[in-house]
mmCIF file of C-alpha atoms in Angstrom:
data_model
loop_
_atom_site.group_PDB
_atom_site.id
_atom_site.type_symbol
_atom_site.label_atom_id
_atom_site.label_comp_id
_atom_site.label_asym_id
_atom_site.label_seq_id
_atom_site.Cartn_x
_atom_site.Cartn_y
_atom_site.Cartn_z
ATOM 1 C CA MET A 57 -2.009 -20.267 -22.032
ATOM 2 C CA SER A 58 -0.892 -19.410 -18.581
ATOM 3 C CA THR A 59 -2.814 -21.098 -15.568
ATOM 4 C CA TYR A 60 -2.743 -20.963 -11.845
ATOM 5 C CA ARG A 61 -4.095 -23.261 -9.040
ATOM 6 C CA ALA A 62 -7.045 -22.608 -6.763
ATOM 7 C CA ALA A 63 -8.927 -24.420 -4.098
ATOM 8 C CA GLN A 64 -12.567 -23.994 -4.866
ATOM 9 C CA VAL A 65 -15.962 -25.445 -3.679
ATOM 10 C CA ALA A 66 -18.295 -26.382 -6.320
ATOM 11 C CA ALA A 67 -21.316 -26.256 -4.287
ATOM 12 C CA VAL A 68 -22.757 -25.926 -0.740
ATOM 13 C CA GLY A 69 -21.634 -28.907 1.332
ATOM 14 C CA ARG A 70 -19.115 -30.187 -1.270
ATOM 15 C CA PRO A 71 -15.286 -30.630 -0.229
ATOM 16 C CA PHE A 72 -12.523 -28.409 -1.730
ATOM 17 C CA GLU A 73 -11.162 -29.488 -4.924
ATOM 18 C CA MET A 74 -7.886 -28.333 -6.611
ATOM 19 C CA VAL A 75 -8.637 -26.785 -10.022
ATOM 20 C CA ARG A 76 -6.576 -24.900 -12.726
ATOM 21 C CA ARG A 77 -7.684 -21.588 -14.150
ATOM 22 C CA GLU A 78 -6.532 -19.074 -16.727
ATOM 23 C CA VAL A 79 -4.380 -16.305 -15.226
ATOM 24 C CA PRO A 80 -6.557 -13.204 -15.164
ATOM 25 C CA GLN A 81 -5.501 -9.656 -16.243
ATOM 26 C CA PRO A 82 -5.898 -7.049 -13.588
ATOM 27 C CA GLY A 83 -8.529 -4.135 -14.675
ATOM 28 C CA PRO A 84 -8.181 -0.399 -14.106
ATOM 29 C CA ARG A 85 -7.289 0.393 -10.479
ATOM 30 C CA HIS A 86 -6.563 -3.266 -9.730
ATOM 31 C CA VAL A 87 -3.589 -5.491 -9.413
ATOM 32 C CA ARG A 88 -2.766 -9.162 -9.654
ATOM 33 C CA VAL A 89 -1.189 -10.517 -6.457
ATOM 34 C CA ALA A 90 0.856 -13.802 -6.421
ATOM 35 C CA VAL A 91 -0.372 -15.280 -3.238
ATOM 36 C CA ASP A 92 2.409 -16.541 -0.896
ATOM 37 C CA ALA A 93 0.196 -17.480 2.087
ATOM 38 C CA CYS A 94 -3.605 -17.207 3.079
ATOM 39 C CA GLY A 95 -5.024 -17.793 6.308
ATOM 40 C CA VAL A 96 -8.227 -19.960 7.028
ATOM 41 C CA CYS A 97 -10.598 -17.924 9.122
ATOM 42 C CA HIS A 98 -13.926 -19.281 10.527
ATOM 43 C CA SER A 99 -15.684 -16.340 8.698
ATOM 44 C CA ASP A 100 -14.859 -18.418 5.233
ATOM 45 C CA SER A 101 -17.641 -20.747 6.439
ATOM 46 C CA VAL A 102 -20.154 -17.927 5.942
ATOM 47 C CA PHE A 103 -19.286 -18.059 2.372
ATOM 48 C CA VAL A 104 -18.764 -21.704 1.866
ATOM 49 C CA ASP A 105 -22.214 -22.502 3.556
ATOM 50 C CA ALA A 106 -23.828 -19.566 1.646
ATOM 51 C CA GLN A 107 -25.168 -18.046 4.755
ATOM 52 C CA VAL A 108 -25.161 -14.489 3.059
ATOM 53 C CA PRO A 109 -26.774 -13.479 -0.012
ATOM 54 C CA GLY A 110 -25.006 -13.193 -3.437
ATOM 55 C CA VAL A 111 -22.571 -16.114 -2.896
ATOM 56 C CA ARG A 112 -21.678 -17.637 -6.333
ATOM 57 C CA PHE A 113 -20.290 -21.082 -6.804
ATOM 58 C CA PRO A 114 -17.808 -22.518 -7.739
ATOM 59 C CA LEU A 115 -16.259 -20.475 -4.836
ATOM 60 C CA VAL A 116 -12.755 -19.704 -3.886
ATOM 61 C CA PRO A 117 -12.718 -18.377 -0.169
ATOM 62 C CA GLY A 118 -9.767 -16.560 1.661
ATOM 63 C CA HIS A 119 -9.645 -13.312 3.062
ATOM 64 C CA GLU A 120 -6.270 -13.425 4.953
ATOM 65 C CA ILE A 121 -3.932 -12.963 2.018
ATOM 66 C CA ALA A 122 -0.344 -12.192 1.764
ATOM 67 C CA GLY A 123 1.619 -12.049 -1.431
ATOM 68 C CA HIS A 124 3.404 -9.782 -3.867
ATOM 69 C CA ILE A 125 2.302 -7.672 -6.810
ATOM 70 C CA GLU A 126 2.723 -9.583 -10.119
ATOM 71 C CA GLU A 127 1.072 -7.084 -12.542
ATOM 72 C CA LEU A 128 -0.516 -3.606 -12.240
ATOM 73 C CA GLY A 129 -3.801 -2.777 -13.893
ATOM 74 C CA GLU A 130 -4.376 0.620 -15.803
ATOM 75 C CA ASP A 131 -4.282 3.741 -13.739
ATOM 76 C CA MET A 132 -1.957 2.222 -11.173
ATOM 77 C CA GLN A 133 1.288 3.777 -12.330
ATOM 78 C CA ASP A 134 1.123 6.907 -10.041
ATOM 79 C CA ARG A 135 -0.593 5.109 -7.008
ATOM 80 C CA GLY A 136 2.602 4.206 -5.211
ATOM 81 C CA TRP A 137 2.501 0.583 -5.969
ATOM 82 C CA GLN A 138 5.166 -1.341 -8.042
ATOM 83 C CA VAL A 139 5.559 -5.075 -9.306
ATOM 84 C CA GLY A 140 7.227 -7.032 -6.553
ATOM 85 C CA ASP A 141 5.818 -4.987 -3.527
ATOM 86 C CA ARG A 142 4.739 -7.277 -0.602
ATOM 87 C CA VAL A 143 1.105 -6.675 0.172
ATOM 88 C CA ALA A 144 -1.689 -7.982 2.324
ATOM 89 C CA VAL A 145 -5.561 -8.199 1.478
ATOM 90 C CA GLY A 146 -7.883 -8.809 4.451
ATOM 91 C CA TRP A 147 -11.750 -8.835 5.162
ATOM 92 C CA PHE A 148 -11.503 -5.211 3.751
ATOM 93 C CA GLY A 149 -11.052 -6.187 0.132
ATOM 94 C CA GLY A 150 -12.172 -2.633 -1.082
ATOM 95 C CA SER A 151 -15.056 -0.128 -0.935
ATOM 96 C CA CYS A 152 -17.537 1.202 -3.331
ATOM 97 C CA GLY A 153 -16.588 4.899 -2.728
ATOM 98 C CA HIS A 154 -19.976 6.281 -3.029
ATOM 99 C CA CYS A 155 -22.420 4.907 -0.261
ATOM 100 C CA THR A 156 -23.114 7.266 2.643
ATOM 101 C CA PRO A 157 -20.449 5.539 4.910
ATOM 102 C CA CYS A 158 -17.755 5.767 2.379
ATOM 103 C CA ARG A 159 -18.625 9.320 1.703
ATOM 104 C CA GLN A 160 -18.094 9.997 5.467
ATOM 105 C CA GLY A 161 -14.800 8.166 5.194
ATOM 106 C CA ASP A 162 -15.841 5.195 7.175
ATOM 107 C CA PHE A 163 -14.899 2.713 4.496
ATOM 108 C CA ILE A 164 -14.937 -0.412 6.673
ATOM 109 C CA VAL A 165 -18.667 -0.265 7.050
ATOM 110 C CA CYS A 166 -19.275 0.330 3.279
ATOM 111 C CA GLN A 167 -22.598 -0.851 2.419
ATOM 112 C CA ASN A 168 -21.062 -2.471 -0.637
ATOM 113 C CA LEU A 169 -18.020 -3.831 1.178
ATOM 114 C CA LYS A 170 -15.926 -6.116 -1.114
ATOM 115 C CA VAL A 171 -14.901 -9.103 0.819
ATOM 116 C CA PRO A 172 -12.515 -11.637 -0.918
ATOM 117 C CA GLY A 173 -14.112 -14.912 -1.165
ATOM 118 C CA TRP A 174 -17.641 -13.060 -1.502
ATOM 119 C CA ALA A 175 -17.399 -10.231 -4.105
ATOM 120 C CA TYR A 176 -14.438 -11.802 -6.077
ATOM 121 C CA ASP A 177 -12.095 -14.901 -5.802
ATOM 122 C CA GLY A 178 -10.229 -15.096 -2.575
ATOM 123 C CA GLY A 179 -6.790 -16.180 -1.560
ATOM 124 C CA PHE A 180 -7.091 -19.892 -1.607
ATOM 125 C CA ALA A 181 -5.189 -19.895 -4.812
ATOM 126 C CA GLU A 182 -1.836 -18.899 -6.321
ATOM 127 C CA SER A 183 -3.302 -15.638 -7.740
ATOM 128 C CA VAL A 184 -5.899 -13.058 -6.926
ATOM 129 C CA ILE A 185 -7.198 -9.759 -8.572
ATOM 130 C CA ALA A 186 -7.689 -7.099 -5.785
ATOM 131 C CA PRO A 187 -8.503 -3.431 -6.042
ATOM 132 C CA ALA A 188 -5.924 -0.919 -5.065
ATOM 133 C CA ASP A 189 -7.640 0.387 -1.922
ATOM 134 C CA ALA A 190 -7.571 -3.157 -0.437
ATOM 135 C CA LEU A 191 -3.665 -3.341 -0.535
ATOM 136 C CA ALA A 192 -1.565 -2.891 2.778
ATOM 137 C CA ARG A 193 2.133 -3.036 2.598
ATOM 138 C CA ILE A 194 4.040 -5.952 4.599
ATOM 139 C CA PRO A 195 6.970 -4.821 6.732
ATOM 140 C CA ASP A 196 10.085 -6.545 5.737
ATOM 141 C CA ALA A 197 10.224 -8.212 9.154
ATOM 142 C CA LEU A 198 7.102 -10.234 8.567
ATOM 143 C CA ALA A 199 7.326 -13.540 6.595
ATOM 144 C CA ALA A 200 4.068 -14.048 4.498
ATOM 145 C CA PRO A 201 2.530 -16.867 6.593
ATOM 146 C CA ASP A 202 2.860 -14.634 9.733
ATOM 147 C CA ALA A 203 1.374 -11.489 7.841
ATOM 148 C CA ALA A 204 -1.724 -13.350 6.283
ATOM 149 C CA PRO A 205 -3.600 -13.923 9.789
ATOM 150 C CA LEU A 206 -3.044 -10.327 10.657
ATOM 151 C CA ALA A 207 -5.087 -9.045 7.839
ATOM 152 C CA CYS A 208 -8.388 -10.289 9.470
ATOM 153 C CA ALA A 209 -7.605 -11.888 12.926
ATOM 154 C CA GLY A 210 -4.941 -9.309 13.777
ATOM 155 C CA VAL A 211 -6.564 -6.186 12.594
ATOM 156 C CA THR A 212 -9.776 -7.279 14.139
ATOM 157 C CA THR A 213 -8.467 -7.549 17.661
ATOM 158 C CA PHE A 214 -5.700 -4.832 17.275
ATOM 159 C CA ASN A 215 -8.244 -2.276 15.970
ATOM 160 C CA GLY A 216 -11.105 -3.348 18.485
ATOM 161 C CA LEU A 217 -8.588 -2.637 21.315
ATOM 162 C CA ARG A 218 -6.941 0.803 20.164
ATOM 163 C CA ARG A 219 -10.517 1.987 19.198
ATOM 164 C CA SER A 220 -11.851 1.164 22.409
ATOM 165 C CA SER A 221 -12.228 3.597 25.455
ATOM 166 C CA ALA A 222 -9.440 1.727 27.314
ATOM 167 C CA ARG A 223 -6.137 3.485 28.053
ATOM 168 C CA PRO A 224 -2.953 2.210 29.344
ATOM 169 C CA GLY A 225 -3.094 0.791 32.730
ATOM 170 C CA ASP A 226 -6.880 0.209 32.530
ATOM 171 C CA LEU A 227 -8.128 -3.403 33.189
ATOM 172 C CA VAL A 228 -8.925 -5.070 29.818
ATOM 173 C CA ALA A 229 -10.258 -8.551 29.397
ATOM 174 C CA ILE A 230 -10.163 -10.992 26.378
ATOM 175 C CA LEU A 231 -12.850 -13.420 26.183
ATOM 176 C CA GLY A 232 -11.358 -16.425 24.294
ATOM 177 C CA ILE A 233 -7.739 -17.160 23.562
ATOM 178 C CA GLY A 234 -8.209 -19.048 20.111
ATOM 179 C CA GLY A 235 -7.458 -17.738 16.652
ATOM 180 C CA LEU A 236 -8.455 -14.174 17.376
ATOM 181 C CA GLY A 237 -8.211 -13.987 21.112
ATOM 182 C CA HIS A 238 -4.463 -15.250 21.411
ATOM 183 C CA LEU A 239 -3.574 -12.215 19.377
ATOM 184 C CA GLY A 240 -5.853 -10.041 21.273
ATOM 185 C CA VAL A 241 -4.016 -10.908 24.602
ATOM 186 C CA LYS A 242 -0.523 -10.089 22.986
ATOM 187 C CA TYR A 243 -1.806 -6.705 21.646
ATOM 188 C CA ALA A 244 -3.616 -5.849 25.047
ATOM 189 C CA ALA A 245 -0.337 -6.446 27.043
ATOM 190 C CA ALA A 246 1.859 -4.672 24.410
ATOM 191 C CA MET A 247 -0.619 -1.572 24.639
ATOM 192 C CA GLY A 248 -0.175 -1.294 28.302
ATOM 193 C CA PHE A 249 -3.262 -2.788 29.509
ATOM 194 C CA GLU A 250 -3.642 -4.763 32.588
ATOM 195 C CA THR A 251 -4.684 -7.875 30.677
ATOM 196 C CA VAL A 252 -7.224 -10.535 31.728
ATOM 197 C CA ALA A 253 -7.551 -13.555 29.632
ATOM 198 C CA ILE A 254 -10.837 -15.554 29.796
ATOM 199 C CA ALA A 255 -11.141 -19.213 28.822
ATOM 200 C CA ARG A 256 -12.621 -22.470 29.506
ATOM 201 C CA GLY A 257 -10.491 -24.803 31.959
ATOM 202 C CA ALA A 258 -7.800 -24.194 34.542
ATOM 203 C CA ASP A 259 -5.160 -25.749 32.234
ATOM 204 C CA LYS A 260 -4.975 -22.801 30.047
ATOM 205 C CA ALA A 261 -3.844 -20.404 32.611
ATOM 206 C CA ASP A 262 -0.222 -21.087 32.061
ATOM 207 C CA PHE A 263 -0.509 -20.562 28.301
ATOM 208 C CA ALA A 264 -2.507 -17.461 28.925
ATOM 209 C CA LYS A 265 0.323 -16.023 31.037
ATOM 210 C CA GLN A 266 2.778 -16.919 28.267
ATOM 211 C CA LEU A 267 0.683 -14.893 25.993
ATOM 212 C CA GLY A 268 1.360 -11.791 28.213
ATOM 213 C CA ALA A 269 -2.029 -12.012 30.319
ATOM 214 C CA HIS A 270 -1.486 -10.627 33.945
ATOM 215 C CA HIS A 271 -4.647 -12.521 35.113
ATOM 216 C CA TYR A 272 -6.336 -15.572 34.063
ATOM 217 C CA ILE A 273 -10.236 -16.386 34.617
ATOM 218 C CA ASP A 274 -11.434 -19.750 34.118
ATOM 219 C CA SER A 275 -15.097 -19.577 32.855
ATOM 220 C CA THR A 276 -16.038 -23.004 34.138
ATOM 221 C CA ALA A 277 -14.962 -22.307 37.656
ATOM 222 C CA ASP A 278 -17.466 -21.860 40.512
ATOM 223 C CA THR A 279 -16.989 -18.043 40.688
ATOM 224 C CA SER A 280 -18.715 -16.530 37.723
ATOM 225 C CA VAL A 281 -16.724 -14.551 35.254
ATOM 226 C CA ALA A 282 -18.486 -11.281 36.104
ATOM 227 C CA ASP A 283 -17.512 -11.639 39.825
ATOM 228 C CA ALA A 284 -13.971 -12.618 38.995
ATOM 229 C CA LEU A 285 -13.663 -9.360 36.777
ATOM 230 C CA GLN A 286 -15.094 -7.328 39.589
ATOM 231 C CA SER A 287 -12.754 -8.705 42.108
ATOM 232 C CA LEU A 288 -10.051 -7.189 40.123
ATOM 233 C CA GLY A 289 -11.889 -3.821 39.980
ATOM 234 C CA GLY A 290 -14.017 -4.352 36.882
ATOM 235 C CA ALA A 291 -13.083 -4.444 33.232
ATOM 236 C CA LYS A 292 -12.959 -0.932 31.452
ATOM 237 C CA VAL A 293 -13.218 -3.102 28.239
ATOM 238 C CA VAL A 294 -14.179 -6.767 27.553
ATOM 239 C CA LEU A 295 -13.088 -7.731 23.879
ATOM 240 C CA ALA A 296 -15.165 -10.709 23.151
ATOM 241 C CA THR A 297 -13.510 -12.891 20.643
ATOM 242 C CA ALA A 298 -15.258 -16.042 21.599
ATOM 243 C CA ALA A 299 -18.064 -17.031 19.064
ATOM 244 C CA ASN A 300 -20.477 -17.803 21.960
ATOM 245 C CA SER A 301 -23.333 -15.356 22.953
ATOM 246 C CA ASP A 302 -23.984 -16.974 26.209
ATOM 247 C CA ALA A 303 -19.929 -16.527 27.210
ATOM 248 C CA ILE A 304 -20.313 -13.018 25.980
ATOM 249 C CA THR A 305 -23.374 -12.280 27.953
ATOM 250 C CA ALA A 306 -21.693 -13.602 31.220
ATOM 251 C CA THR A 307 -19.015 -10.803 30.966
ATOM 252 C CA VAL A 308 -21.308 -7.777 30.960
ATOM 253 C CA ASP A 309 -21.714 -7.556 34.817
ATOM 254 C CA GLY A 310 -17.947 -7.789 35.115
ATOM 255 C CA LEU A 311 -17.560 -4.378 33.418
ATOM 256 C CA SER A 312 -16.748 -1.268 35.374
ATOM 257 C CA HIS A 313 -19.093 1.963 35.468
ATOM 258 C CA ARG A 314 -18.878 3.394 31.818
ATOM 259 C CA GLY A 315 -17.169 -0.006 30.822
ATOM 260 C CA GLU A 316 -17.490 -1.330 27.367
ATOM 261 C CA LEU A 317 -18.149 -4.572 25.710
ATOM 262 C CA VAL A 318 -16.685 -4.955 22.300
ATOM 263 C CA ALA A 319 -18.083 -7.999 20.316
ATOM 264 C CA VAL A 320 -15.773 -9.209 17.504
ATOM 265 C CA GLY A 321 -16.601 -13.243 17.778
ATOM 266 C CA VAL A 322 -19.463 -14.050 15.446
ATOM 267 C CA ASP A 323 -22.405 -15.930 16.849
ATOM 268 C CA MET A 324 -26.036 -15.896 15.283
ATOM 269 C CA GLU A 325 -27.638 -16.272 18.575
ATOM 270 C CA PRO A 326 -28.779 -13.258 20.498
ATOM 271 C CA LEU A 327 -27.056 -11.775 23.478
ATOM 272 C CA GLY A 328 -29.096 -11.997 26.662
ATOM 273 C CA ILE A 329 -28.338 -8.499 28.138
ATOM 274 C CA SER A 330 -31.255 -6.461 29.884
ATOM 275 C CA PRO A 331 -31.338 -2.659 29.694
ATOM 276 C CA VAL A 332 -30.763 -2.560 33.614
ATOM 277 C CA GLN A 333 -27.446 -4.018 33.154
ATOM 278 C CA LEU A 334 -26.539 -1.128 30.910
ATOM 279 C CA LEU A 335 -28.281 1.804 32.318
ATOM 280 C CA MET A 336 -27.239 1.908 36.054
ATOM 281 C CA SER A 337 -23.672 1.785 35.265
ATOM 282 C CA GLY A 338 -23.612 3.556 31.855
ATOM 283 C CA ARG A 339 -22.187 0.529 30.136
ATOM 284 C CA ILE A 340 -21.667 0.327 26.448
ATOM 285 C CA VAL A 341 -22.219 -2.675 24.148
ATOM 286 C CA ARG A 342 -20.796 -2.513 20.489
ATOM 287 C CA GLY A 343 -19.832 -4.545 17.685
ATOM 288 C CA HIS A 344 -16.498 -3.919 16.000
ATOM 289 C CA PRO A 345 -15.818 -4.809 12.333
ATOM 290 C CA SER A 346 -12.282 -5.584 11.040
ATOM 291 C CA GLY A 347 -10.541 -2.609 9.523
ATOM 292 C CA THR A 348 -9.469 -0.861 6.301
ATOM 293 C CA ALA A 349 -6.168 -1.651 4.510
ATOM 294 C CA GLN A 350 -4.475 1.236 6.454
ATOM 295 C CA ASP A 351 -5.674 -0.481 9.715
ATOM 296 C CA VAL A 352 -4.300 -3.677 8.415
ATOM 297 C CA GLN A 353 -0.901 -1.936 7.642
ATOM 298 C CA ASP A 354 -0.898 -0.325 11.159
ATOM 299 C CA THR A 355 -1.562 -3.604 12.655
ATOM 300 C CA MET A 356 1.441 -5.368 10.748
ATOM 301 C CA ALA A 357 3.628 -2.421 11.707
ATOM 302 C CA PHE A 358 2.883 -2.744 15.339
ATOM 303 C CA SER A 359 3.320 -6.375 15.213
ATOM 304 C CA ALA A 360 6.671 -6.043 13.693
ATOM 305 C CA LEU A 361 7.677 -3.410 16.205
ATOM 306 C CA HIS A 362 6.532 -5.448 19.216
ATOM 307 C CA GLY A 363 7.589 -8.914 18.011
ATOM 308 C CA ILE A 364 3.901 -10.235 18.069
ATOM 309 C CA ARG A 365 3.445 -13.209 15.722
ATOM 310 C CA PRO A 366 0.275 -15.332 15.247
ATOM 311 C CA MET A 367 0.494 -19.043 16.299
ATOM 312 C CA ILE A 368 0.089 -20.649 12.958
ATOM 313 C CA GLU A 369 -0.051 -24.207 11.284
ATOM 314 C CA PRO A 370 1.079 -23.766 7.689
ATOM 315 C CA VAL A 371 0.118 -26.401 5.209
ATOM 316 C CA PRO A 372 0.379 -26.476 1.433
ATOM 317 C CA LEU A 373 -2.334 -25.251 -0.774
ATOM 318 C CA ASP A 374 -3.440 -28.509 -2.011
ATOM 319 C CA GLN A 375 -4.361 -29.472 1.771
ATOM 320 C CA ALA A 376 -7.073 -26.736 1.810
ATOM 321 C CA ASP A 377 -10.043 -29.011 2.422
ATOM 322 C CA GLU A 378 -8.127 -30.783 5.350
ATOM 323 C CA ALA A 379 -7.033 -27.156 6.787
ATOM 324 C CA TYR A 380 -10.521 -25.929 6.620
ATOM 325 C CA ARG A 381 -11.788 -29.094 8.178
ATOM 326 C CA LYS A 382 -9.523 -28.820 11.048
ATOM 327 C CA MET A 383 -10.171 -25.085 11.547
ATOM 328 C CA MET A 384 -13.976 -25.844 11.624
ATOM 329 C CA SER A 385 -13.502 -28.686 14.115
ATOM 330 C CA GLY A 386 -11.722 -26.239 16.533
ATOM 331 C CA ALA A 387 -8.466 -28.438 16.458
ATOM 332 C CA ALA A 388 -6.321 -25.713 14.683
ATOM 333 C CA ARG A 389 -3.499 -24.153 17.016
ATOM 334 C CA PHE A 390 -4.307 -21.501 16.178
ATOM 335 C CA ARG A 391 -4.605 -20.165 12.559
ATOM 336 C CA MET A 392 -4.243 -22.591 9.715
ATOM 337 C CA VAL A 393 -2.329 -20.861 6.776
ATOM 338 C CA LEU A 394 -2.198 -22.168 3.198
ATOM 339 C CA THR A 395 1.118 -21.639 1.635
ATOM 340 C CA ASN A 396 2.644 -21.666 -2.005
ATOM 341 C CA GLY A 397 5.969 -22.583 -2.977
#
């Protein structure tokens, strides 16, 4: 019997443990992917801590998967995929195809979205079964450990910016320069935006400039974030990657007229925004989900073209528990990535 290794959580609050499982066979319109690398995302904690309905234990999380196709299921022969193809699977792990958003072609907000690690076993393993519509082709220029975080952190920031109202030359601010934000700054600069990085502490200014930021705002300084943004002319877009509702709220008055706040950082606390902050200047506040497999593929292609790579700490799969704890503590710089082989 052929087996593979996986890092699983047996129950809420339990540490990760390494187990062996029988290698599964892919069903129709599915493939088996040999996982070469998998990023450790803060959103994994939503499943590990059972903060959403339908979580089943034992749980294998992981939705930043990079690997190669090992086996094709039925009905896959004419779908453009072959054994050996390098593929990524992100937060978008497949859609139902029949809900209203899917029927409108808006697959990322599918009402039955199949997130790896929630709908099916994720990438904290040597093997994963994924549906065909979740597959994104990895460019030759990207190594698996670099490609993996782009399937969630990368596509979220890249897509959030390219689908915003900002145009080249506009002032765009990235709130937070951590796991998502450091990529957001790189993408914003590469897209031709006048890029502002916002973070805590004056000591991060040099790092922000190294990422490509034209300006840096210390959110702990005496001048408020909003006033600092307005002194630069007001931000056309703020991409809020920080998972802190108070920090997100503090940027709203820094938006220009018709400015747009795009929230991608996850915090369960409400935003403290009043209608008058939005009405008089016609400002917009919206959330932005990750992106489809095609969006992931676009993100990787753009990254390869512009030499953009995530800052990662690769560790072996059997150190999954240590990697997860480091990510949760905020000590990771900036994406922990589990590797096989």
